[in-house]
Amino acid sequence: MKKYVTLNEMRTIQLDILNKVDEFCRQNEIRYSLGGGTLLGAIRHKGYIPWDDDVDIMMPRPDYEKFLNLFDDVGYIKTQHYKNCKHCLKPFAKVYDDRTILKEKFQECGVYIDVFPIDGLPEETSLIPFIEEYQYQLTRLFRSTSTFRLNHNLWIGLKEICKRVIDPPRKVVVEKFEKFLTQYPFEKSVYAGAITGRYAEKEHMPAEVFKTYVEVSFEGKNYKAIADYDAYLKKHYGDYMKLPPKEKQVSNHDYKAWWK
């Protein structure tokens, strides 16, 4: 019988992961910031948004690559990204607790925190075609497949083969997608954003926003955050210190996790 991870346990696990990532980044001079709802929670609530159940951080692309290259598994704390997991379909990384299992639509790991790369982005006049191409390539990525399981029945197997003839293998698609994402080098770009997050064009802002960092409190401990978090949060949430209506005070996730 599965022993499901409770919300309190999930948050404890996520904070354990975040602490290890924070310590590693400080030791190795890797820039990172709390991001999305986690950053909003830090500024508005000094911790989790009451109805939230995840942790997001973001790193400039050079620091993101350095982190993935240098971070070694720390016991049960492991990383998952397309370069080390053939089943990973997302263009960003996760750091997860290997004592747990968490299944989502497009992949499986354990209870995790998301790590999003911050990439250089085009000028505003070129943003719409960029976003359209991004969405097209993202669709191709999620349509692609990485494995053919021999225990599928014949009909499923034939459909899988046909799909692979029509669509290139997942690894080819995700590599092409990452090449698209990195066409504007972060350090040389006027604009930047963690475009692989859920906010799309709202991520587009001056690159300088992502180059200076401060300490913010989250659940009783200090973590790194972009100094101009006000500009970031206003673009994402508008009047971000005001609580949303009751009907919108719900989690964006419907997953469950359990202990191995």
CSV table of C-alpha atoms in Angstrom, one decimal:
chain,number,residue,atom,x,y,z
A,1,MET,CA,0.0,0.0,0.0
A,2,LYS,CA,1.4,3.4,-1.0
A,3,LYS,CA,2.3,5.8,1.8
A,4,TYR,CA,1.5,9.2,0.2
A,5,VAL,CA,3.6,12.2,0.9
A,6,THR,CA,1.6,14.8,2.9
A,7,LEU,CA,1.7,18.5,2.0
A,8,ASN,CA,3.8,19.2,5.1
A,9,GLU,CA,6.2,16.4,4.2
A,10,MET,CA,6.4,17.7,0.6
A,11,ARG,CA,7.3,21.2,1.8
A,12,THR,CA,9.9,19.8,4.2
A,13,ILE,CA,11.5,17.8,1.4
A,14,GLN,CA,11.5,20.7,-1.0
A,15,LEU,CA,13.1,22.9,1.6
A,16,ASP,CA,15.8,20.3,2.3
A,17,ILE,CA,16.6,20.2,-1.5
A,18,LEU,CA,16.5,24.0,-1.6
A,19,ASN,CA,19.0,24.2,1.3
A,20,LYS,CA,21.4,21.9,-0.4
A,21,VAL,CA,21.2,23.7,-3.7
A,22,ASP,CA,21.6,27.1,-1.9
A,23,GLU,CA,24.7,25.9,-0.1
A,24,PHE,CA,26.2,24.4,-3.3
A,25,CYS,CA,25.6,27.6,-5.3
A,26,ARG,CA,27.1,29.8,-2.6
A,27,GLN,CA,30.2,27.6,-2.4
A,28,ASN,CA,30.6,27.6,-6.2
A,29,GLU,CA,29.7,31.2,-7.0
A,30,ILE,CA,26.6,30.2,-9.0
A,31,ARG,CA,24.0,32.9,-9.4
A,32,TYR,CA,20.4,31.8,-8.6
A,33,SER,CA,17.2,33.4,-7.5
A,34,LEU,CA,13.9,32.2,-6.2
A,35,GLY,CA,11.4,32.5,-9.0
A,36,GLY,CA,7.7,32.6,-9.9
A,37,GLY,CA,5.3,31.8,-7.0
A,38,THR,CA,8.2,31.0,-4.7
A,39,LEU,CA,9.6,34.5,-5.1
A,40,LEU,CA,6.1,35.9,-4.7
A,41,GLY,CA,5.7,33.8,-1.5
A,42,ALA,CA,9.0,35.1,-0.1
A,43,ILE,CA,8.1,38.8,-0.6
A,44,ARG,CA,4.4,38.6,0.3
A,45,HIS,CA,4.3,35.8,2.9
A,46,LYS,CA,8.0,35.3,3.9
A,47,GLY,CA,7.4,31.7,2.9
A,48,TYR,CA,5.1,29.5,0.8
A,49,ILE,CA,2.0,31.0,-0.6
A,50,PRO,CA,-0.5,29.3,1.7
A,51,TRP,CA,-2.1,27.2,-1.1
A,52,ASP,CA,1.2,26.5,-3.0
A,53,ASP,CA,3.0,23.2,-3.1
A,54,ASP,CA,6.2,23.7,-5.1
A,55,VAL,CA,9.5,25.6,-5.2
A,56,ASP,CA,11.0,27.3,-8.3
A,57,ILE,CA,14.4,28.8,-8.7
A,58,MET,CA,16.0,30.3,-11.8
A,59,MET,CA,19.6,30.7,-13.0
A,60,PRO,CA,21.3,32.7,-15.8
A,61,ARG,CA,22.1,30.1,-18.5
A,62,PRO,CA,25.9,30.1,-17.8
A,63,ASP,CA,25.2,29.4,-14.1
A,64,TYR,CA,22.6,26.8,-15.0
A,65,GLU,CA,25.1,24.9,-17.1
A,66,LYS,CA,27.7,25.2,-14.5
A,67,PHE,CA,25.3,23.9,-11.9
A,68,LEU,CA,24.4,20.9,-13.9
A,69,ASN,CA,28.0,20.1,-14.7
A,70,LEU,CA,29.3,20.5,-11.2
A,71,PHE,CA,26.4,19.4,-8.9
A,72,ASP,CA,26.9,15.8,-7.8
A,73,ASP,CA,24.2,13.7,-6.3
A,74,VAL,CA,24.1,14.3,-2.5
A,75,GLY,CA,22.9,11.0,-1.2
A,76,TYR,CA,19.2,10.9,-2.0
A,77,ILE,CA,19.2,14.3,-3.7
A,78,LYS,CA,19.6,14.0,-7.4
A,79,THR,CA,19.2,16.0,-10.6
A,80,GLN,CA,17.1,15.2,-13.6
A,81,HIS,CA,17.4,16.8,-17.0
A,82,TYR,CA,17.3,15.7,-20.6
A,83,LYS,CA,21.1,15.1,-20.7
A,84,ASN,CA,21.0,12.5,-17.9
A,85,CYS,CA,17.5,11.1,-18.3
A,86,LYS,CA,16.2,9.7,-21.6
A,87,HIS,CA,12.6,10.0,-20.4
A,88,CYS,CA,12.9,13.7,-19.5
A,89,LEU,CA,10.9,15.8,-21.8
A,90,LYS,CA,11.1,19.2,-20.2
A,91,PRO,CA,13.6,22.0,-21.2
A,92,PHE,CA,14.6,22.7,-17.6
A,93,ALA,CA,16.0,20.7,-14.7
A,94,LYS,CA,14.7,19.2,-11.5
A,95,VAL,CA,16.5,18.5,-8.3
A,96,TYR,CA,14.6,15.7,-6.5
A,97,ASP,CA,14.5,13.4,-3.5
A,98,ASP,CA,15.1,9.8,-4.7
A,99,ARG,CA,13.3,8.4,-1.6
A,100,THR,CA,10.0,9.4,-3.2
A,101,ILE,CA,8.1,8.9,-6.4
A,102,LEU,CA,6.1,11.7,-8.1
A,103,LYS,CA,4.5,11.1,-11.5
A,104,GLU,CA,3.4,13.8,-13.9
A,105,LYS,CA,2.0,13.8,-17.4
A,106,PHE,CA,5.4,14.0,-19.1
A,107,GLN,CA,7.9,12.5,-16.7
A,108,GLU,CA,8.5,10.8,-13.4
A,109,CYS,CA,11.0,11.5,-10.6
A,110,GLY,CA,10.6,12.2,-6.9
A,111,VAL,CA,9.4,15.3,-5.0
A,112,TYR,CA,11.4,18.1,-6.6
A,113,ILE,CA,12.2,21.7,-7.0
A,114,ASP,CA,12.3,23.2,-10.6
A,115,VAL,CA,15.5,24.9,-11.9
A,116,PHE,CA,14.8,27.2,-14.8
A,117,PRO,CA,17.5,28.6,-17.1
A,118,ILE,CA,17.4,32.4,-17.7
A,119,ASP,CA,18.2,33.0,-21.4
A,120,GLY,CA,18.8,36.0,-23.4
A,121,LEU,CA,15.8,37.1,-25.4
A,122,PRO,CA,15.2,39.2,-28.6
A,123,GLU,CA,14.1,42.9,-28.7
A,124,GLU,CA,10.4,43.5,-28.1
A,125,THR,CA,9.8,44.0,-31.8
A,126,SER,CA,10.9,40.4,-32.4
A,127,LEU,CA,9.2,38.9,-29.4
A,128,ILE,CA,5.9,37.7,-30.9
A,129,PRO,CA,7.5,35.6,-33.7
A,130,PHE,CA,10.0,34.3,-31.1
A,131,ILE,CA,7.2,33.2,-28.8
A,132,GLU,CA,5.3,31.6,-31.7
A,133,GLU,CA,8.4,29.6,-32.7
A,134,TYR,CA,9.0,28.7,-29.0
A,135,GLN,CA,5.4,27.3,-28.7
A,136,TYR,CA,5.7,25.3,-31.9
A,137,GLN,CA,9.0,23.7,-30.8
A,138,LEU,CA,7.6,23.0,-27.4
A,139,THR,CA,4.6,21.2,-29.0
A,140,ARG,CA,7.1,19.2,-31.1
A,141,LEU,CA,9.0,18.3,-28.0
A,142,PHE,CA,6.0,16.9,-26.1
A,143,ARG,CA,4.9,15.0,-29.2
A,144,SER,CA,8.3,13.3,-29.5
A,145,THR,CA,9.1,9.9,-28.0
A,146,SER,CA,12.2,8.6,-26.4
A,147,THR,CA,11.7,4.8,-26.1
A,148,PHE,CA,10.0,1.9,-27.8
A,149,ARG,CA,8.8,-0.7,-25.3
A,150,LEU,CA,8.8,-4.2,-26.6
A,151,ASN,CA,6.0,-5.3,-24.3
A,152,HIS,CA,3.5,-3.0,-26.1
A,153,ASN,CA,0.9,-4.9,-28.1
A,154,LEU,CA,1.3,-5.0,-31.8
A,155,TRP,CA,-1.1,-2.1,-32.6
A,156,ILE,CA,0.5,0.2,-30.1
A,157,GLY,CA,3.9,-0.8,-31.4
A,158,LEU,CA,3.0,0.0,-35.0
A,159,LYS,CA,1.6,3.4,-34.0
A,160,GLU,CA,4.9,4.1,-32.1
A,161,ILE,CA,7.0,3.2,-35.2
A,162,CYS,CA,4.8,5.3,-37.5
A,163,LYS,CA,5.2,8.2,-35.1
A,164,ARG,CA,8.9,7.9,-35.0
A,165,VAL,CA,9.0,7.9,-38.8
A,166,ILE,CA,6.9,11.0,-39.0
A,167,ASP,CA,8.6,12.8,-36.0
A,168,PRO,CA,12.3,12.8,-35.2
A,169,PRO,CA,13.5,11.2,-31.9
A,170,ARG,CA,13.0,13.1,-28.8
A,171,LYS,CA,16.7,13.7,-28.2
A,172,VAL,CA,17.0,15.4,-31.6
A,173,VAL,CA,14.0,17.6,-30.8
A,174,VAL,CA,15.1,18.6,-27.3
A,175,GLU,CA,18.7,19.5,-28.6
A,176,LYS,CA,17.2,21.6,-31.3
A,177,PHE,CA,14.9,23.2,-28.8
A,178,GLU,CA,17.8,24.1,-26.5
A,179,LYS,CA,19.8,25.5,-29.4
A,180,PHE,CA,16.8,27.7,-30.2
A,181,LEU,CA,16.6,28.9,-26.5
A,182,THR,CA,20.3,29.8,-26.4
A,183,GLN,CA,20.6,31.7,-29.6
A,184,TYR,CA,20.8,35.0,-27.6
A,185,PRO,CA,23.7,34.7,-25.2
A,186,PHE,CA,22.6,35.8,-21.7
A,187,GLU,CA,25.6,38.0,-21.0
A,188,LYS,CA,25.4,39.9,-24.3
A,189,SER,CA,21.6,40.3,-24.4
A,190,VAL,CA,19.7,43.5,-23.6
A,191,TYR,CA,16.6,41.4,-22.6
A,192,ALA,CA,16.3,38.0,-20.9
A,193,GLY,CA,13.9,35.8,-19.1
A,194,ALA,CA,13.2,32.3,-17.8
A,195,ILE,CA,11.1,31.6,-20.9
A,196,THR,CA,10.7,27.8,-20.1
A,197,GLY,CA,8.4,28.7,-17.2
A,198,ARG,CA,4.7,29.0,-17.5
A,199,TYR,CA,4.5,32.8,-18.0
A,200,ALA,CA,5.9,33.0,-21.6
A,201,GLU,CA,6.1,36.6,-22.8
A,202,LYS,CA,5.7,37.9,-19.2
A,203,GLU,CA,9.2,36.6,-18.6
A,204,HIS,CA,10.6,39.1,-21.1
A,205,MET,CA,12.3,42.0,-19.3
A,206,PRO,CA,15.7,43.9,-19.3
A,207,ALA,CA,18.6,41.5,-18.7
A,208,GLU,CA,19.9,43.7,-15.9
A,209,VAL,CA,17.0,42.5,-13.8
A,210,PHE,CA,18.7,39.2,-13.5
A,211,LYS,CA,22.2,40.3,-12.8
A,212,THR,CA,22.1,41.7,-9.2
A,213,TYR,CA,21.0,39.7,-6.2
A,214,VAL,CA,19.9,40.2,-2.6
A,215,GLU,CA,18.9,38.0,0.3
A,216,VAL,CA,15.2,37.4,1.0
A,217,SER,CA,13.5,35.4,3.8
A,218,PHE,CA,11.6,32.2,2.9
A,219,GLU,CA,10.3,29.9,5.7
A,220,GLY,CA,12.7,31.3,8.2
A,221,LYS,CA,15.9,31.1,6.1
A,222,ASN,CA,17.6,33.5,3.7
A,223,TYR,CA,17.9,32.6,0.0
A,224,LYS,CA,19.0,34.5,-3.1
A,225,ALA,CA,16.6,36.6,-5.1
A,226,ILE,CA,17.0,39.1,-7.9
A,227,ALA,CA,17.4,42.6,-6.5
A,228,ASP,CA,14.7,44.1,-8.7
A,229,TYR,CA,12.1,41.6,-7.7
A,230,ASP,CA,9.5,44.4,-7.7
A,231,ALA,CA,9.7,44.8,-11.5
A,232,TYR,CA,9.6,41.0,-12.0
A,233,LEU,CA,6.6,40.4,-9.7
A,234,LYS,CA,4.7,43.4,-11.1
A,235,LYS,CA,5.1,42.0,-14.7
A,236,HIS,CA,4.0,38.5,-13.6
A,237,TYR,CA,1.2,39.3,-11.1
A,238,GLY,CA,0.3,43.0,-11.3
A,239,ASP,CA,-0.5,44.2,-7.8
A,240,TYR,CA,1.3,41.3,-6.3
A,241,MET,CA,0.8,42.2,-2.7
A,242,LYS,CA,-2.9,41.8,-3.0
A,243,LEU,CA,-4.3,38.3,-2.5
A,244,PRO,CA,-6.2,36.8,-5.5
A,245,PRO,CA,-9.9,36.0,-5.2
A,246,LYS,CA,-10.8,32.9,-3.0
A,247,GLU,CA,-11.6,30.8,-6.1
A,248,LYS,CA,-8.1,31.3,-7.4
A,249,GLN,CA,-6.4,30.4,-4.2
A,250,VAL,CA,-5.6,26.9,-5.4
A,251,SER,CA,-2.6,24.9,-6.3
A,252,ASN,CA,-1.6,24.7,-10.0
A,253,HIS,CA,-0.7,21.0,-9.6
A,254,ASP,CA,-2.8,17.9,-9.3
A,255,TYR,CA,0.0,15.4,-8.8
A,256,LYS,CA,0.5,13.0,-5.8
A,257,ALA,CA,3.7,11.7,-4.5
A,258,TRP,CA,4.5,8.7,-2.3
A,259,TRP,CA,7.4,7.2,-0.4
A,260,LYS,CA,9.3,4.3,-2.0
